[in-house]
Tab-separated table of C-alpha atoms and ligand atoms in Angstrom:
chain	number	residue	atom	x	y	z
A	18	MET	CA	-0.290	-15.998	101.199
A	19	LEU	CA	0.187	-15.170	97.672
A	20	ASN	CA	-0.072	-18.054	95.380
A	21	LEU	CA	0.083	-17.496	91.583
A	22	ILE	CA	0.183	-19.817	88.675
A	23	LEU	CA	2.248	-18.258	85.505
A	24	PHE	CA	0.446	-19.234	82.138
A	25	GLY	CA	1.313	-18.901	78.342
A	26	PRO	CA	3.238	-20.844	75.925
A	27	PRO	CA	7.006	-21.840	75.876
A	28	GLY	CA	8.679	-18.593	75.531
A	29	ALA	CA	6.303	-16.418	76.898
A	30	GLY	CA	8.810	-15.457	79.660
A	31	LYS	CA	7.067	-17.438	82.603
A	32	GLY	CA	10.399	-18.068	83.890
A	33	THR	CA	11.940	-14.617	83.848
A	34	GLN	CA	8.784	-12.926	85.393
A	35	ALA	CA	8.998	-15.556	88.217
A	36	ASP	CA	12.327	-14.785	89.245
A	37	PHE	CA	11.231	-10.998	89.463
A	38	LEU	CA	8.156	-11.834	91.454
A	39	ILE	CA	9.574	-14.150	93.766
A	40	GLU	CA	12.110	-11.586	94.816
A	41	LYS	CA	9.459	-8.761	95.238
A	42	PHE	CA	6.886	-10.943	97.093
A	43	LYS	CA	9.433	-13.377	98.785
A	44	LEU	CA	7.645	-16.491	97.125
A	45	ASN	CA	8.906	-19.846	96.616
A	46	HIS	CA	9.534	-20.769	92.821
A	47	ILE	CA	8.047	-24.389	91.649
A	48	SER	CA	8.902	-24.873	88.227
A	49	THR	CA	8.352	-28.224	86.897
A	50	GLY	CA	10.468	-27.620	83.839
A	51	ASN	CA	13.385	-27.019	86.204
A	52	LEU	CA	12.801	-30.074	88.451
A	53	LEU	CA	12.691	-32.102	85.505
A	54	ARG	CA	15.897	-30.740	84.091
A	55	ARG	CA	17.479	-31.357	87.723
A	56	GLN	CA	16.243	-34.856	87.522
A	57	ILE	CA	18.053	-35.242	84.099
A	58	ALA	CA	21.136	-33.893	85.028
A	59	SER	CA	21.184	-36.206	87.977
A	60	GLU	CA	20.518	-39.081	85.700
A	61	THR	CA	17.697	-40.323	87.756
A	62	GLU	CA	15.283	-43.090	86.690
A	63	LEU	CA	12.553	-40.306	86.456
A	64	GLY	CA	14.830	-37.944	84.533
A	65	LEU	CA	15.818	-40.386	82.049
A	66	GLU	CA	12.274	-41.400	81.391
A	67	ALA	CA	11.015	-37.425	81.431
A	68	LYS	CA	13.963	-36.952	78.879
A	69	SER	CA	12.552	-39.308	76.344
A	70	TYR	CA	9.181	-36.800	76.015
A	71	MET	CA	11.108	-33.334	76.945
A	72	ASP	CA	13.436	-33.741	73.882
A	73	LYS	CA	10.639	-34.463	71.425
A	74	GLY	CA	8.143	-31.607	72.752
A	75	PHE	CA	5.795	-33.732	74.332
A	76	LEU	CA	4.598	-33.411	77.744
A	77	VAL	CA	5.890	-35.595	80.511
A	78	PRO	CA	3.059	-37.845	81.834
A	79	ASP	CA	0.795	-36.288	84.437
A	80	SER	CA	1.438	-39.077	87.165
A	81	ILE	CA	5.264	-38.128	87.239
A	82	VAL	CA	4.863	-34.261	87.371
A	83	ILE	CA	1.908	-34.463	90.169
A	84	GLY	CA	4.221	-36.677	92.135
A	85	MET	CA	6.817	-34.147	92.015
A	86	ILE	CA	4.620	-31.169	92.783
A	87	ARG	CA	3.184	-33.394	95.598
A	88	THR	CA	6.657	-33.943	97.063
A	89	LYS	CA	7.577	-30.452	96.748
A	90	LEU	CA	4.813	-28.614	98.498
A	91	LEU	CA	4.891	-31.120	101.295
A	92	LYS	CA	8.338	-30.120	101.941
A	93	ASN	CA	7.897	-26.641	101.855
A	94	LYS	CA	4.992	-26.081	104.334
A	95	GLU	CA	6.077	-22.585	105.759
A	96	ALA	CA	6.233	-20.776	102.750
A	97	ASN	CA	5.198	-17.511	102.195
A	98	GLY	CA	3.475	-18.355	99.262
A	99	TYR	CA	4.206	-19.942	95.665
A	100	ILE	CA	4.618	-19.160	92.025
A	101	PHE	CA	3.881	-22.447	89.821
A	102	ASP	CA	5.682	-21.973	86.515
A	103	GLY	CA	4.811	-24.610	83.684
A	104	PHE	CA	2.472	-26.481	85.999
A	105	PRO	CA	-0.364	-27.226	85.769
A	106	ARG	CA	-0.161	-27.956	81.732
A	107	THR	CA	-3.099	-30.276	81.575
A	108	VAL	CA	-6.649	-30.251	83.023
A	109	ALA	CA	-5.889	-33.347	85.063
A	110	GLN	CA	-2.912	-31.658	86.547
A	111	ALA	CA	-5.073	-28.693	87.353
A	112	LYS	CA	-7.420	-30.776	89.221
A	113	ALA	CA	-4.676	-32.650	90.964
A	114	LEU	CA	-3.238	-29.279	91.951
A	115	ASP	CA	-6.762	-28.424	93.225
A	116	GLU	CA	-6.895	-31.414	95.444
A	117	LEU	CA	-3.787	-31.002	96.890
A	118	LEU	CA	-3.937	-27.350	97.792
A	119	ASP	CA	-7.172	-27.864	99.322
A	120	SER	CA	-5.855	-30.783	101.676
A	121	LEU	CA	-3.257	-28.325	102.549
A	122	GLY	CA	-5.659	-25.653	103.129
A	123	ILE	CA	-3.578	-23.457	100.643
A	124	PRO	CA	-5.645	-21.069	98.381
A	125	ILE	CA	-4.790	-20.254	94.765
A	126	THR	CA	-4.615	-16.372	94.462
A	127	GLY	CA	-4.709	-16.309	90.587
A	128	MET	CA	-3.633	-17.455	87.168
A	129	LEU	CA	-1.620	-14.881	85.369
A	130	CYS	CA	-1.422	-15.426	81.525
A	131	LEU	CA	1.464	-13.756	79.449
A	132	ILE	CA	0.151	-13.201	75.696
A	133	VAL	CA	2.691	-13.392	72.984
A	134	GLU	CA	2.566	-14.052	69.437
A	135	LYS	CA	3.745	-17.174	68.070
A	136	LYS	CA	6.639	-15.857	65.645
A	137	GLU	CA	8.084	-13.663	68.580
A	138	LEU	CA	7.895	-17.169	70.726
A	139	ILE	CA	9.903	-19.081	68.124
A	140	ASP	CA	12.427	-16.219	68.038
A	141	ARG	CA	12.694	-16.075	71.686
A	142	LEU	CA	13.354	-20.006	71.943
A	143	LEU	CA	15.737	-20.067	69.403
A	144	TYR	CA	17.906	-17.375	70.990
A	145	ARG	CA	17.333	-19.382	74.277
A	146	GLY	CA	18.560	-22.243	72.781
A	147	ILE	CA	21.809	-20.677	71.745
A	148	THR	CA	22.750	-18.846	74.975
A	149	SER	CA	21.318	-21.699	77.574
A	150	GLY	CA	22.247	-25.158	75.333
A	151	ARG	CA	18.423	-26.673	76.113
A	152	PRO	CA	18.169	-29.035	73.513
A	153	ASP	CA	14.401	-28.600	73.174
A	154	ASP	CA	14.998	-25.308	72.005
A	155	GLN	CA	17.372	-25.726	69.258
A	156	ASP	CA	15.213	-27.330	66.976
A	157	VAL	CA	12.383	-25.344	65.205
A	158	SER	CA	10.202	-28.794	64.911
A	159	VAL	CA	10.381	-29.434	68.530
A	160	ILE	CA	9.569	-25.760	68.883
A	161	GLU	CA	6.658	-25.992	67.074
A	162	ASN	CA	5.452	-29.276	68.161
A	163	ARG	CA	5.537	-27.502	72.148
A	164	ILE	CA	3.484	-24.833	70.792
A	165	LYS	CA	1.103	-27.219	69.178
A	166	VAL	CA	0.988	-29.328	72.668
A	167	TYR	CA	0.553	-26.055	74.468
A	168	GLN	CA	-2.523	-25.025	72.199
A	169	GLU	CA	-4.075	-28.342	72.524
A	170	LYS	CA	-3.486	-29.418	76.015
A	171	THR	CA	-2.557	-26.747	78.134
A	172	GLU	CA	-5.108	-23.796	76.573
A	173	PRO	CA	-8.322	-25.309	77.856
A	174	LEU	CA	-6.990	-24.624	81.307
A	175	ARG	CA	-8.071	-20.962	80.684
A	176	ASP	CA	-11.785	-21.821	80.975
A	177	TYR	CA	-11.057	-24.104	84.220
A	178	TYR	CA	-9.651	-20.966	85.762
A	179	MET	CA	-12.052	-18.664	84.245
A	180	ALA	CA	-14.806	-20.518	85.719
A	181	GLN	CA	-13.279	-19.985	89.211
A	182	ASN	CA	-12.838	-16.348	88.553
A	183	LYS	CA	-9.213	-16.412	88.568
A	184	TYR	CA	-7.788	-15.909	85.253
A	185	HIS	CA	-5.985	-12.540	84.117
A	186	CYS	CA	-3.743	-11.773	81.394
A	187	VAL	CA	-1.246	-9.152	80.631
A	188	GLU	CA	0.625	-8.394	77.111
A	189	GLY	CA	4.111	-10.428	77.472
A	190	THR	CA	6.009	-8.263	75.108
A	191	GLY	CA	8.092	-5.128	75.941
A	192	SER	CA	10.924	-4.507	78.620
A	193	VAL	CA	10.973	-7.295	81.057
A	194	GLU	CA	10.204	-4.257	83.545
A	195	ASP	CA	7.127	-3.219	81.676
A	196	ILE	CA	5.774	-6.610	81.924
A	197	ALA	CA	6.568	-7.008	85.541
A	198	GLN	CA	5.021	-3.903	86.167
A	199	ARG	CA	1.571	-4.954	84.596
A	200	LEU	CA	1.736	-8.150	86.283
A	201	ILE	CA	2.374	-6.402	89.807
A	202	GLU	CA	-0.864	-4.042	88.726
A	203	THR	CA	-2.914	-7.059	88.034
A	204	ILE	CA	-1.921	-8.588	91.303
A	205	SER	CA	-2.850	-5.354	93.221
A	206	THR	CA	-6.500	-5.683	91.808
A	207	ILE	CA	-7.254	-9.593	92.817
B	317	LIG	P1	8.883	-24.116	78.324
B	317	LIG	O1	7.770	-23.293	79.083
B	317	LIG	O2	9.832	-23.159	77.387
B	317	LIG	O3	8.326	-25.307	77.659
B	317	LIG	P2	9.552	-25.734	80.702
B	317	LIG	O4	10.881	-25.627	81.215
B	317	LIG	O5	8.149	-25.105	81.500
B	317	LIG	O6	9.561	-24.977	79.432
B	317	LIG	O7	9.291	-27.122	80.232
B	317	LIG	C1	9.960	-27.972	79.340
B	317	LIG	C2	9.264	-29.508	78.850
B	317	LIG	O8	9.456	-30.007	80.246
B	317	LIG	C3	8.202	-29.265	78.456
B	317	LIG	O9	8.080	-29.355	76.842
B	317	LIG	C4	7.837	-30.737	78.747
B	317	LIG	O10	8.233	-31.820	77.902
B	317	LIG	C5	8.179	-30.942	80.176
B	317	LIG	N1	7.358	-30.257	81.532
B	317	LIG	C6	7.432	-28.989	81.940
B	317	LIG	N2	6.421	-29.048	82.939
B	317	LIG	C7	5.578	-30.082	82.668
B	317	LIG	C8	4.340	-30.237	82.928
B	317	LIG	N3	3.647	-29.585	83.859
B	317	LIG	N4	3.490	-31.524	82.348
B	317	LIG	C9	4.026	-32.228	81.610
B	317	LIG	N5	5.542	-31.830	81.096
B	317	LIG	C10	6.249	-30.664	81.552
């Protein structure tokens, strides 16, 4: 089983690369951002609560996203492997994921990080805001807040996965194919 975590700031290209890796390795995509946006579109109670955080660029509470991941994993027991995209985003989420995967006998193969500088991230997100209509991509102060939250809450996961010898980084700029190639090479060394 190949179980990968894609890691990197908003706009690093996790979703784009996830699409590529899913196709190549026949993996199941678990994106908490997509799951949350689906809840918002369906106007569920969970979606309404999540939206109030997402619109401002804050993280949705751990209990909500961990619950969603648990449900999703229990439903997809027969998968070839998983790509976690946008999760875990806090140390509490990483610990919950470890416990959940342990209980299911699923090991994490590695965390793949995409490195992109801040100016490029902001340009990419503003462009995505025009093409996708995502409200959190249309306001520079919300984007800046998401990057700040990433640095404060999510970057510490680097040490968490490094301590498990599971942290691998590639340069996240260049063509989509070049970046995908870098990821595939990295996966082959794990
Ligand atoms: P991006 O990587 O561009 O921020 P996502 O779709 O991954 O896009 O996330 C969009 C928003 O959804 C985040 O800003 C956050 O509010 C919420 N979100 C997604 N995943 C998580 C998570 N694991 N924990 C908490 N909030 C999350």
